[in-house]
CSV table of C-alpha atoms in Angstrom, one decimal:
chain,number,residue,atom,x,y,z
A,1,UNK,CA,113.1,95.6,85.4
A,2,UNK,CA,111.4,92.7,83.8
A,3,UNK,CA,108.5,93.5,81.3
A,4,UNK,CA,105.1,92.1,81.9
A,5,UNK,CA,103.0,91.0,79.6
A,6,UNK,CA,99.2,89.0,79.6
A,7,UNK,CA,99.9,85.3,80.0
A,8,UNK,CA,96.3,83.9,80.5
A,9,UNK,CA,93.1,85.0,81.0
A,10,UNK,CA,91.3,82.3,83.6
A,11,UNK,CA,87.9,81.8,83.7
A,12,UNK,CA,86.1,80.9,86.9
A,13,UNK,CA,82.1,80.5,86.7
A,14,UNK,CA,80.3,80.4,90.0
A,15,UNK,CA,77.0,78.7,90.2
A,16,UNK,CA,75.3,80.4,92.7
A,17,UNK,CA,73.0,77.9,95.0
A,18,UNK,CA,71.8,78.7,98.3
A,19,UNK,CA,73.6,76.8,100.4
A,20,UNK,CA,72.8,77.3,104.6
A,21,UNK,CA,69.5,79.3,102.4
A,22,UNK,CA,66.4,80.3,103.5
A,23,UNK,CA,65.0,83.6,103.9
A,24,UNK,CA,62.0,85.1,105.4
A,25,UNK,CA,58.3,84.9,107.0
A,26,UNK,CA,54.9,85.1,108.1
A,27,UNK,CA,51.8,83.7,110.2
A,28,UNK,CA,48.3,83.1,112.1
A,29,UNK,CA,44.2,83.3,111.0
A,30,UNK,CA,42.1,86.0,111.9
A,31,UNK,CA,43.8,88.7,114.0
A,32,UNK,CA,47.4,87.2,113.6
A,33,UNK,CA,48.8,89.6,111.2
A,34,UNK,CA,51.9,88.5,108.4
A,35,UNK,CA,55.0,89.2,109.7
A,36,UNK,CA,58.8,88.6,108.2
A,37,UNK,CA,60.5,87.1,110.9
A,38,UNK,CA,64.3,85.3,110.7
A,39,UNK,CA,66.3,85.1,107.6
A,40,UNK,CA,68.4,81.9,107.6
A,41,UNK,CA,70.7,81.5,105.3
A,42,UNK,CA,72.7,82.9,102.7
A,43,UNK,CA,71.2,84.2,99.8
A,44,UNK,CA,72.6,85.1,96.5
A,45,UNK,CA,75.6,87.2,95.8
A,46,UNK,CA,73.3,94.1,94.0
A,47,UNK,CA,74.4,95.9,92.2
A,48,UNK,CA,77.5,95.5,90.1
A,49,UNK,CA,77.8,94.3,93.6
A,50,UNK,CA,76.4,90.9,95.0
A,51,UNK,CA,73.7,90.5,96.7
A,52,UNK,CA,74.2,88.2,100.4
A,53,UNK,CA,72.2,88.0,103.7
A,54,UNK,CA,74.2,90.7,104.8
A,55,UNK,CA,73.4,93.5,102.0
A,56,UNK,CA,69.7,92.6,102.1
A,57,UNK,CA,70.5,93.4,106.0
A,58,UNK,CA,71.8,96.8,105.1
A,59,UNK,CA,67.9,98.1,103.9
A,60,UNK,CA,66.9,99.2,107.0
A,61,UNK,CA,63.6,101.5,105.9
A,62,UNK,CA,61.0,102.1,104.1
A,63,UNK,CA,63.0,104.4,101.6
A,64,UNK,CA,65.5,101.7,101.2
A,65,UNK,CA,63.6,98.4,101.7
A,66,UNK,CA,65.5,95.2,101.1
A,67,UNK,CA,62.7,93.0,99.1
A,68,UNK,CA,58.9,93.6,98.1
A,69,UNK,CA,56.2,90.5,98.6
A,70,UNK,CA,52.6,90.4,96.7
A,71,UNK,CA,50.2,87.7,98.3
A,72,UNK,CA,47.4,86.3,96.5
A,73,UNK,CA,44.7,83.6,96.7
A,74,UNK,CA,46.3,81.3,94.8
A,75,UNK,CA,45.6,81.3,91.3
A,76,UNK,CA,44.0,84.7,91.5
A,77,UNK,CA,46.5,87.2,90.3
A,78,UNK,CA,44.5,89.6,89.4
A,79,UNK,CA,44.8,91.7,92.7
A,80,UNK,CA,46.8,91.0,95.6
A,81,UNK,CA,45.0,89.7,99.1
A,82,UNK,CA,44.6,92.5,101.5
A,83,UNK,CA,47.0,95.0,100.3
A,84,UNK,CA,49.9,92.3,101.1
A,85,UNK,CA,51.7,94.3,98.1
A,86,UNK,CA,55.1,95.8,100.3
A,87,UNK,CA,58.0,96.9,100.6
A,88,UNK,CA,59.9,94.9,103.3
A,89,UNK,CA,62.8,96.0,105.4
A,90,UNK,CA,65.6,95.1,108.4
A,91,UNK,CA,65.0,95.9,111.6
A,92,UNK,CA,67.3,94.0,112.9
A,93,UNK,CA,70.3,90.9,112.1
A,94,UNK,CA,72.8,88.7,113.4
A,95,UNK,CA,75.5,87.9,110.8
A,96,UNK,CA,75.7,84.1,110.3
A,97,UNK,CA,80.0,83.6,111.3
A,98,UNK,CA,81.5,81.7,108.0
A,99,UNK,CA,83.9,80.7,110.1
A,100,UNK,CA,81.3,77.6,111.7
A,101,UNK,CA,80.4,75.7,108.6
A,102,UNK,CA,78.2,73.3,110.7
A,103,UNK,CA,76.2,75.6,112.0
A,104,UNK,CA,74.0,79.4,110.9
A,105,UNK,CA,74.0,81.5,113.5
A,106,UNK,CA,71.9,84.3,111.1
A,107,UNK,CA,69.0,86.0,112.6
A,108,UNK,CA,67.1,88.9,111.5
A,109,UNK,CA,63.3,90.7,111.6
A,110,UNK,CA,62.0,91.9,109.3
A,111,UNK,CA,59.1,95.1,109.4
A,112,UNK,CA,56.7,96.6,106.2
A,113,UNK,CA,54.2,99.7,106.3
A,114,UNK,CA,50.7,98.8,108.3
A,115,UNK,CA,49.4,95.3,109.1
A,116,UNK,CA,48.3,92.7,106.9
A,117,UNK,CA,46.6,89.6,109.1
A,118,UNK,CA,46.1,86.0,107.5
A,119,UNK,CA,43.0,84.6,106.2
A,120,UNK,CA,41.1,82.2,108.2
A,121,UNK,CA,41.7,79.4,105.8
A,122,UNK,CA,45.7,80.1,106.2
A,123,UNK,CA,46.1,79.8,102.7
A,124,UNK,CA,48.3,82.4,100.4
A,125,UNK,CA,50.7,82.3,97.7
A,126,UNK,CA,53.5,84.6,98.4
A,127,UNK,CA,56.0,86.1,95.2
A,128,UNK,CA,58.9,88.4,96.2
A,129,UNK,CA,61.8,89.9,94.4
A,130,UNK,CA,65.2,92.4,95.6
A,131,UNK,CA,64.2,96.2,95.8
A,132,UNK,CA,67.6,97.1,94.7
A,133,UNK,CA,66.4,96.3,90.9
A,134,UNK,CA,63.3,98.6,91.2
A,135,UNK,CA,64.7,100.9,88.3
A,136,UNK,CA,65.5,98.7,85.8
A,137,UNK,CA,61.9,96.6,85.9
A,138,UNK,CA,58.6,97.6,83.9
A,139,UNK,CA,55.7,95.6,85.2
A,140,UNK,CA,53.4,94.5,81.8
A,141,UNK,CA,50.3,96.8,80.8
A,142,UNK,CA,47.6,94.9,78.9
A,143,UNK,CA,44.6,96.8,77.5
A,144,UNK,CA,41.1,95.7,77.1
A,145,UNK,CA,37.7,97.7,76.4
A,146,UNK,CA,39.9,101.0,76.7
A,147,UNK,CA,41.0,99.8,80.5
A,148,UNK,CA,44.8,99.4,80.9
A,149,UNK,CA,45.7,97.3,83.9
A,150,UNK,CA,49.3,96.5,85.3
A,151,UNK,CA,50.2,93.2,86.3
A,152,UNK,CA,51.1,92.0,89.0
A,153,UNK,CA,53.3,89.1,88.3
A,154,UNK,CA,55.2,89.9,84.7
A,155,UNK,CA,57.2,92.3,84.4
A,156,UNK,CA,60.6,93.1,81.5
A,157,UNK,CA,63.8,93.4,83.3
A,158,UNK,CA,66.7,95.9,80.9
A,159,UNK,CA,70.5,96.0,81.9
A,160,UNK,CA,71.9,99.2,81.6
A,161,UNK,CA,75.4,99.6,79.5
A,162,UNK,CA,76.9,101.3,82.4
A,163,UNK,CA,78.3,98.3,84.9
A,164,UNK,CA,77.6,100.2,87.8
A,165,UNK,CA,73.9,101.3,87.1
A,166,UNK,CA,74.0,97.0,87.2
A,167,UNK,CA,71.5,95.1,89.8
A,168,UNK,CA,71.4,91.9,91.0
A,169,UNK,CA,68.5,90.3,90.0
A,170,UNK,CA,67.1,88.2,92.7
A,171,UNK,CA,63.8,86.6,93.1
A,172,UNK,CA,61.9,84.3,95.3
A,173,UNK,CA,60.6,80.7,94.9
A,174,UNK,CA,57.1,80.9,95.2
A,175,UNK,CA,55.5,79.6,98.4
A,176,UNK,CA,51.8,78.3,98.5
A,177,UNK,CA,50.8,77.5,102.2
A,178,UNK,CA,48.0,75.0,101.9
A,179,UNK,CA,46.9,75.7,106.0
A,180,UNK,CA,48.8,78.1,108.3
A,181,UNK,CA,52.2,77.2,109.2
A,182,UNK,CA,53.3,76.3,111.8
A,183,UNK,CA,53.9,79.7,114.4
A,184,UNK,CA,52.4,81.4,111.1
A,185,UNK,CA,55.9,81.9,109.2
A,186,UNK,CA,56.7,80.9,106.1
A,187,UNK,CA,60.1,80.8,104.5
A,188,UNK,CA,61.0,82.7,101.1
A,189,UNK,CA,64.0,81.9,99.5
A,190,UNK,CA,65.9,83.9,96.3
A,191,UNK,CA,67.4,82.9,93.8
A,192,UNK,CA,69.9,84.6,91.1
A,193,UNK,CA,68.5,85.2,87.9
A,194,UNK,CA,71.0,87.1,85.7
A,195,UNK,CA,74.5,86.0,85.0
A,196,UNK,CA,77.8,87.7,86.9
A,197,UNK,CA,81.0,88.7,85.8
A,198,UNK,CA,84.1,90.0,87.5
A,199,UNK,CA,88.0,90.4,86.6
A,200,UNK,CA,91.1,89.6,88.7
A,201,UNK,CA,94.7,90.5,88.5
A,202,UNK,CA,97.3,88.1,89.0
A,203,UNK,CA,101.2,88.6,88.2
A,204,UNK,CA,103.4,85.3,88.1
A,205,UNK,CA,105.8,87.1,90.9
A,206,UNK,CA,105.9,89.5,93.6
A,207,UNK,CA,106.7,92.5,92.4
A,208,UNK,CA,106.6,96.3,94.2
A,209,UNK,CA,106.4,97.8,91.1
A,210,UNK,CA,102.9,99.8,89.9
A,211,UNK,CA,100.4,98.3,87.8
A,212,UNK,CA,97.7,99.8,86.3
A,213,UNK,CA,94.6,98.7,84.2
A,214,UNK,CA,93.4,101.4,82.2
A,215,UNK,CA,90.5,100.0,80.4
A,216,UNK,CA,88.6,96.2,79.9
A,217,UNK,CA,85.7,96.3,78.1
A,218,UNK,CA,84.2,92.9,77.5
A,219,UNK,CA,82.9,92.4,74.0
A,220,UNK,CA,80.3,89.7,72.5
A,221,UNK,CA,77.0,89.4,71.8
A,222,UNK,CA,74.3,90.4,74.7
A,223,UNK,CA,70.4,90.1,75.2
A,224,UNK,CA,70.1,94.1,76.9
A,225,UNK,CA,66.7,92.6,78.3
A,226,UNK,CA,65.0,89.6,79.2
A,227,UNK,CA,61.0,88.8,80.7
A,228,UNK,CA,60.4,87.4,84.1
A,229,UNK,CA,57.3,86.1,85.7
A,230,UNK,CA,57.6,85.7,89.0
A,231,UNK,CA,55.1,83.0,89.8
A,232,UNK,CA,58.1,80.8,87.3
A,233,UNK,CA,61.5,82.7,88.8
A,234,UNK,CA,63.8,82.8,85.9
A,235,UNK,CA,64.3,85.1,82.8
A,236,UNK,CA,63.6,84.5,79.5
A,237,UNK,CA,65.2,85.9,76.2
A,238,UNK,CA,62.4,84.2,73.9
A,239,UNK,CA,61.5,86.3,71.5
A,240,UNK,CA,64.4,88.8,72.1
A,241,UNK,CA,67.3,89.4,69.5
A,242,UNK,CA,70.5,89.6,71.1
A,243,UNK,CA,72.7,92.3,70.1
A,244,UNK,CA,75.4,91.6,68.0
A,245,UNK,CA,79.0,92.8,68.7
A,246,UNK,CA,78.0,94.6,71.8
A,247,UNK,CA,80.6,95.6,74.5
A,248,UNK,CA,80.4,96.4,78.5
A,249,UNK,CA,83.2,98.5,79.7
A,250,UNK,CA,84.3,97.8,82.9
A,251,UNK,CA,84.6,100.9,84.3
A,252,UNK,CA,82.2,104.1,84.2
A,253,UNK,CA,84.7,106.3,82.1
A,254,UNK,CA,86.8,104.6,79.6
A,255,UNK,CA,90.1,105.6,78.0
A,256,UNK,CA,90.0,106.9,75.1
A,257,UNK,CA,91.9,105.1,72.3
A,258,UNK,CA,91.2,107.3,69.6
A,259,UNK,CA,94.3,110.3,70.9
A,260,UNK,CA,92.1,112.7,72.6
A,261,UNK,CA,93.7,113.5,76.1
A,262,UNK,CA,90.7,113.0,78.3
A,263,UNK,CA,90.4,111.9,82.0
A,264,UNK,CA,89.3,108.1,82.5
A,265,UNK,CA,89.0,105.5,85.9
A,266,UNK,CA,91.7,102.7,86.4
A,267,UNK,CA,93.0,100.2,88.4
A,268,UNK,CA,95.9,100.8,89.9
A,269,UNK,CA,98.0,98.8,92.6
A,270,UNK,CA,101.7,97.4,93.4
A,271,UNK,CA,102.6,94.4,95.8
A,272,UNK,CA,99.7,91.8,94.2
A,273,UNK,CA,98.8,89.1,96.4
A,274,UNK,CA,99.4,85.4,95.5
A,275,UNK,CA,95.7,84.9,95.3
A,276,UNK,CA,95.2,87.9,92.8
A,277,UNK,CA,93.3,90.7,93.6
A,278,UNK,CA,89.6,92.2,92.1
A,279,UNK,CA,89.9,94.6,89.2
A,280,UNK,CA,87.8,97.6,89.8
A,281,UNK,CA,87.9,101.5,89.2
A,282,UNK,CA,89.7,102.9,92.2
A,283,UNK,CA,91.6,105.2,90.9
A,284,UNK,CA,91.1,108.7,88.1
A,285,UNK,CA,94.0,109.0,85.7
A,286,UNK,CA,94.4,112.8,84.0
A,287,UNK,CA,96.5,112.5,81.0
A,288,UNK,CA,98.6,115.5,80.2
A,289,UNK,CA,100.7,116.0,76.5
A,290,UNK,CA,99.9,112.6,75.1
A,291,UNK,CA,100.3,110.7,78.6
A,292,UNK,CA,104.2,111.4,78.3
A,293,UNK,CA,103.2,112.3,82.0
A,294,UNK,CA,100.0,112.1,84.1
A,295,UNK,CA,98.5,112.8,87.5
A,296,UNK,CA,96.6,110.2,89.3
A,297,UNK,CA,94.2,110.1,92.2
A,298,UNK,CA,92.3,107.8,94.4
A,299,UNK,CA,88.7,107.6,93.4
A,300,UNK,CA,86.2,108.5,96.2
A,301,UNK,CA,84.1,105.9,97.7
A,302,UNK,CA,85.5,103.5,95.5
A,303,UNK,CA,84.6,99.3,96.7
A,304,UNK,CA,86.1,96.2,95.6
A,305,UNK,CA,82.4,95.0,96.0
A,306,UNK,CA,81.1,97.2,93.7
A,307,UNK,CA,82.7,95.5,90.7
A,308,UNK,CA,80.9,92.9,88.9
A,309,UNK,CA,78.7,93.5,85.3
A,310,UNK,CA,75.0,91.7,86.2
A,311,UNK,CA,73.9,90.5,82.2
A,312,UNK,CA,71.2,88.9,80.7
A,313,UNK,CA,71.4,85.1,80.6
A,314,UNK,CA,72.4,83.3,77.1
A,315,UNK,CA,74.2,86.2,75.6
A,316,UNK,CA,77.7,85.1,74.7
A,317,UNK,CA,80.9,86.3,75.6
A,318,UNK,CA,83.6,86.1,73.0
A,319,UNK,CA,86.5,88.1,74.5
A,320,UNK,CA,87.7,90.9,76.4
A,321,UNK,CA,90.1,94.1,75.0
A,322,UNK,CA,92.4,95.0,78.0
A,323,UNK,CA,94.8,98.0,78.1
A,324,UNK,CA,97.4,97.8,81.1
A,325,UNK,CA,100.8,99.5,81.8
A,326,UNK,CA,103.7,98.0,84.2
A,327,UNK,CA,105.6,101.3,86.1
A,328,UNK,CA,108.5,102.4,83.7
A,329,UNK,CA,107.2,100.1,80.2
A,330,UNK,CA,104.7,101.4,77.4
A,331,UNK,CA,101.2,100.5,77.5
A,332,UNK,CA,100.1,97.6,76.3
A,333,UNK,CA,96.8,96.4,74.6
A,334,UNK,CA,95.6,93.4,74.4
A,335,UNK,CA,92.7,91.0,73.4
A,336,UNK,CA,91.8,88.1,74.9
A,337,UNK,CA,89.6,85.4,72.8
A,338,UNK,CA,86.8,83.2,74.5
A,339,UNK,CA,85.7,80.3,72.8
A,340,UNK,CA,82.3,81.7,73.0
A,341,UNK,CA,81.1,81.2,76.6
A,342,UNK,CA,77.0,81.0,77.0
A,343,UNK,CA,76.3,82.9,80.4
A,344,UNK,CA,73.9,80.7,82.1
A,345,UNK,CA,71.3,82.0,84.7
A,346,UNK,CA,72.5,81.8,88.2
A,347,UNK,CA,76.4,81.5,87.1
A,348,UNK,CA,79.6,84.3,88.4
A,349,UNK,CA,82.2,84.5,85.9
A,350,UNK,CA,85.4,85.4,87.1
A,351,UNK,CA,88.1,86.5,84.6
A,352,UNK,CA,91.8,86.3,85.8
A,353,UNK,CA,94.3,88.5,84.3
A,354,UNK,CA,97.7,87.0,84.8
A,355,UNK,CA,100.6,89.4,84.2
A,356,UNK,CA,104.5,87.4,83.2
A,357,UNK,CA,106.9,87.2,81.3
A,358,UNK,CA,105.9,84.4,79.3
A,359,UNK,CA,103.6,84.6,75.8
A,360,UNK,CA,99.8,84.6,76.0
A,361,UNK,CA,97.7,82.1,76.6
A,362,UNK,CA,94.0,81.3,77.8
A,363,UNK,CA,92.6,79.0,80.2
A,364,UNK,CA,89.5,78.6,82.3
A,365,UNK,CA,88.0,76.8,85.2
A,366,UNK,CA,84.4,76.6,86.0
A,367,UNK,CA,83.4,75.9,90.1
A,368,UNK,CA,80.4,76.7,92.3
A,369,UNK,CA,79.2,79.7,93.7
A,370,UNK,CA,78.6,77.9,96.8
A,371,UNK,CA,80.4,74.6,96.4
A,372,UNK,CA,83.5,74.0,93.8
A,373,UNK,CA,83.3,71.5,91.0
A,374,UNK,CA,86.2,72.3,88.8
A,375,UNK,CA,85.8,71.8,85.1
A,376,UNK,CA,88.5,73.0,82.5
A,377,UNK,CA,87.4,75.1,79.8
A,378,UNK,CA,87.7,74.3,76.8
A,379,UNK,CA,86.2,71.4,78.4
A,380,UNK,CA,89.6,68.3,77.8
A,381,UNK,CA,88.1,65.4,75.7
């Protein structure tokens, strides 16, 4: 049997832009009350998973709404207009087909608690952001004369060390309607605001043989939190101090390196397609008399979707520590360097783990979320 060991690390970065985009609704004075009407578009790619048109679809009540909108007269944020301050969810969609690039056949309604009806003037400013992040935002408390108040428009946004307590972060451009739109509905569309990352396994050959990733952790140093207002839809790390040396493992129990015998998640597969194939935790390993044997299982409700680490924008990733083991060999650990990579806002980093023969090496490409621009990295003079 040949022996496998890392050959590169390629990184792909995806800029995420919302191509086909668009997203939601509303309409007309008086008695017509705000409605969210058709999504068109795709929207960014929750959780340690992605956020697309067809997650946001998935919310489909009030106890699990897909976004929340605040309306205001514009430049009053002090309260919103008419209890427009709600939880929004599906009712209804029609998947756009991928396979017709010239054309989005997306649909979808969208329903909220009660009825909120325009103003006669038509004009509103409308802010929005995902639900799925809820836990991991504190809106800002000011104080004044004894009286604290909550706004409505700043809030801090913390990552949580465990990958899959992760949430996309997504958050709408805000939209000002100067009269009343035409049919009364006005378009919101999200953005990305964090930075993704996510690991693939590749082997230079098709082989049968079992391989398993035991543990990546990625190390560098991270901003654990980062301010957002929506009325400017980004995040910002001014004023924060990154954390030096930090490290996200990849999966929610990690082996233990130090000798105790303890149960941890893997990744575990034979027959690796050409293309490579997402790293994630779909399997338990139980190590038994210093691993000279072990039991493994399938881990329940494990997704390939469900794989990604959501960070803070402008941390920097210097390199990942990988332990792996080819069917029959000894385990192997290994770390790969970065040279330094600045996540940027908006950006999916994909990290490819190439299994040979050969020595190791590291390359990286860079390419749109959405559309692919290839830059090597180190960037050739």
């Amino acid at each position: 049997m040949k022996r496998f060991i890392f050959t590169a690390i390629a990184i792909t970065t995806v800029a995420i832009s919302c191509t086909k985009s668009n997203f939601v609704d509303l309409p007309q004075t008086q008695q017509t009350p705000i409605s969210f009407d058709t999504y068109t578009g795709k929207t960014p790619v929750t959780k340690a998973i992605s956020e697309t048109t067809t997650t946001l679809g998935g919310y489909t009540s009030l106890s699990s709404p897909a976004f929340h909108v605040k309306a205001f007269i514009p430049g009053v944020y002090t309260a919103v207009y008419a209890d427009m301050d709600k939880d929004v969810w599906c009712t209804s969609m029609t998947p756009d087909n991928p396979e017709t690039q010239d054309k989005n056949e997306y649909s979808a309604t969208w329903d909220y608690n009660g009825t909120t009806y325009w103003p006669t003037s038509g004009v509103l400013e409308f802010l929005a952001y995902g639900s799925n992040a809820v836990d991991h935002m504190t809106f800002k408390k000011t104080a004044t004369d004894g009286i604290e108040t909550t706004s409505h428009t700043e809030f801090e946004y913390e990552v949580s060390d465990i990958v899959a307590e992760q949430e996309d972060l997504i958050v709408a451009t805000p939209v000002t309607t100067s009269t009343m739109p035409d049919g009364g509905k006005v378009t919101l569309e999200f953005k990305h605001l964090l930075s993704r990352v996510g690991f693939t396994l590749q082997t230079t050959e098709s082989n049968s043989i079992y391989v398993t990733i035991k543990s990546i952790i990625l190390h560098g140093d991270f901003y654990e939190s980062g301010n957002v207002d929506l009325r400017n839809p980004e995040i910002s790390t001014t004023g924060i101090q990154a954390t030096a040396n930090h490290s996200y493992p990849l999966f929610g129990t990690n082996k233990n390196t130090e000798g105790a015998i303890v149960s941890y998640d893997c990744f575990r597969i034979n027959n690796v397609p050409s293309a490579g194939t997402s790293i994630y935790a779909n399997s338990t390993r139980v190590p038994a008399n210093g691993e000279v044997s072990e039991a493994i299982a399938d881990k329940v409700g494990a997704k390939a979707d469900n794989r990604f680490m959501m960070l803070i924008p402008n941390g920097v990733a210097e390199k990942a520590e990988i332990i792996y083991q080819i069917a029959g060999a000894k385990e192997e650990h290994v770390e790969a360097d970065f040279e330094d990579i600045t996540l940027v806002a908006g950006n999916a980093y994909e990290f490819i783990v190439r299994l040979s023969t050969e020595s190791i090496e590291f390359e990286g490409t860079v390419v749109g979320w959405d559309t692919a621009e290839t830059v090597t990295v180190p960037k050739e003079e």
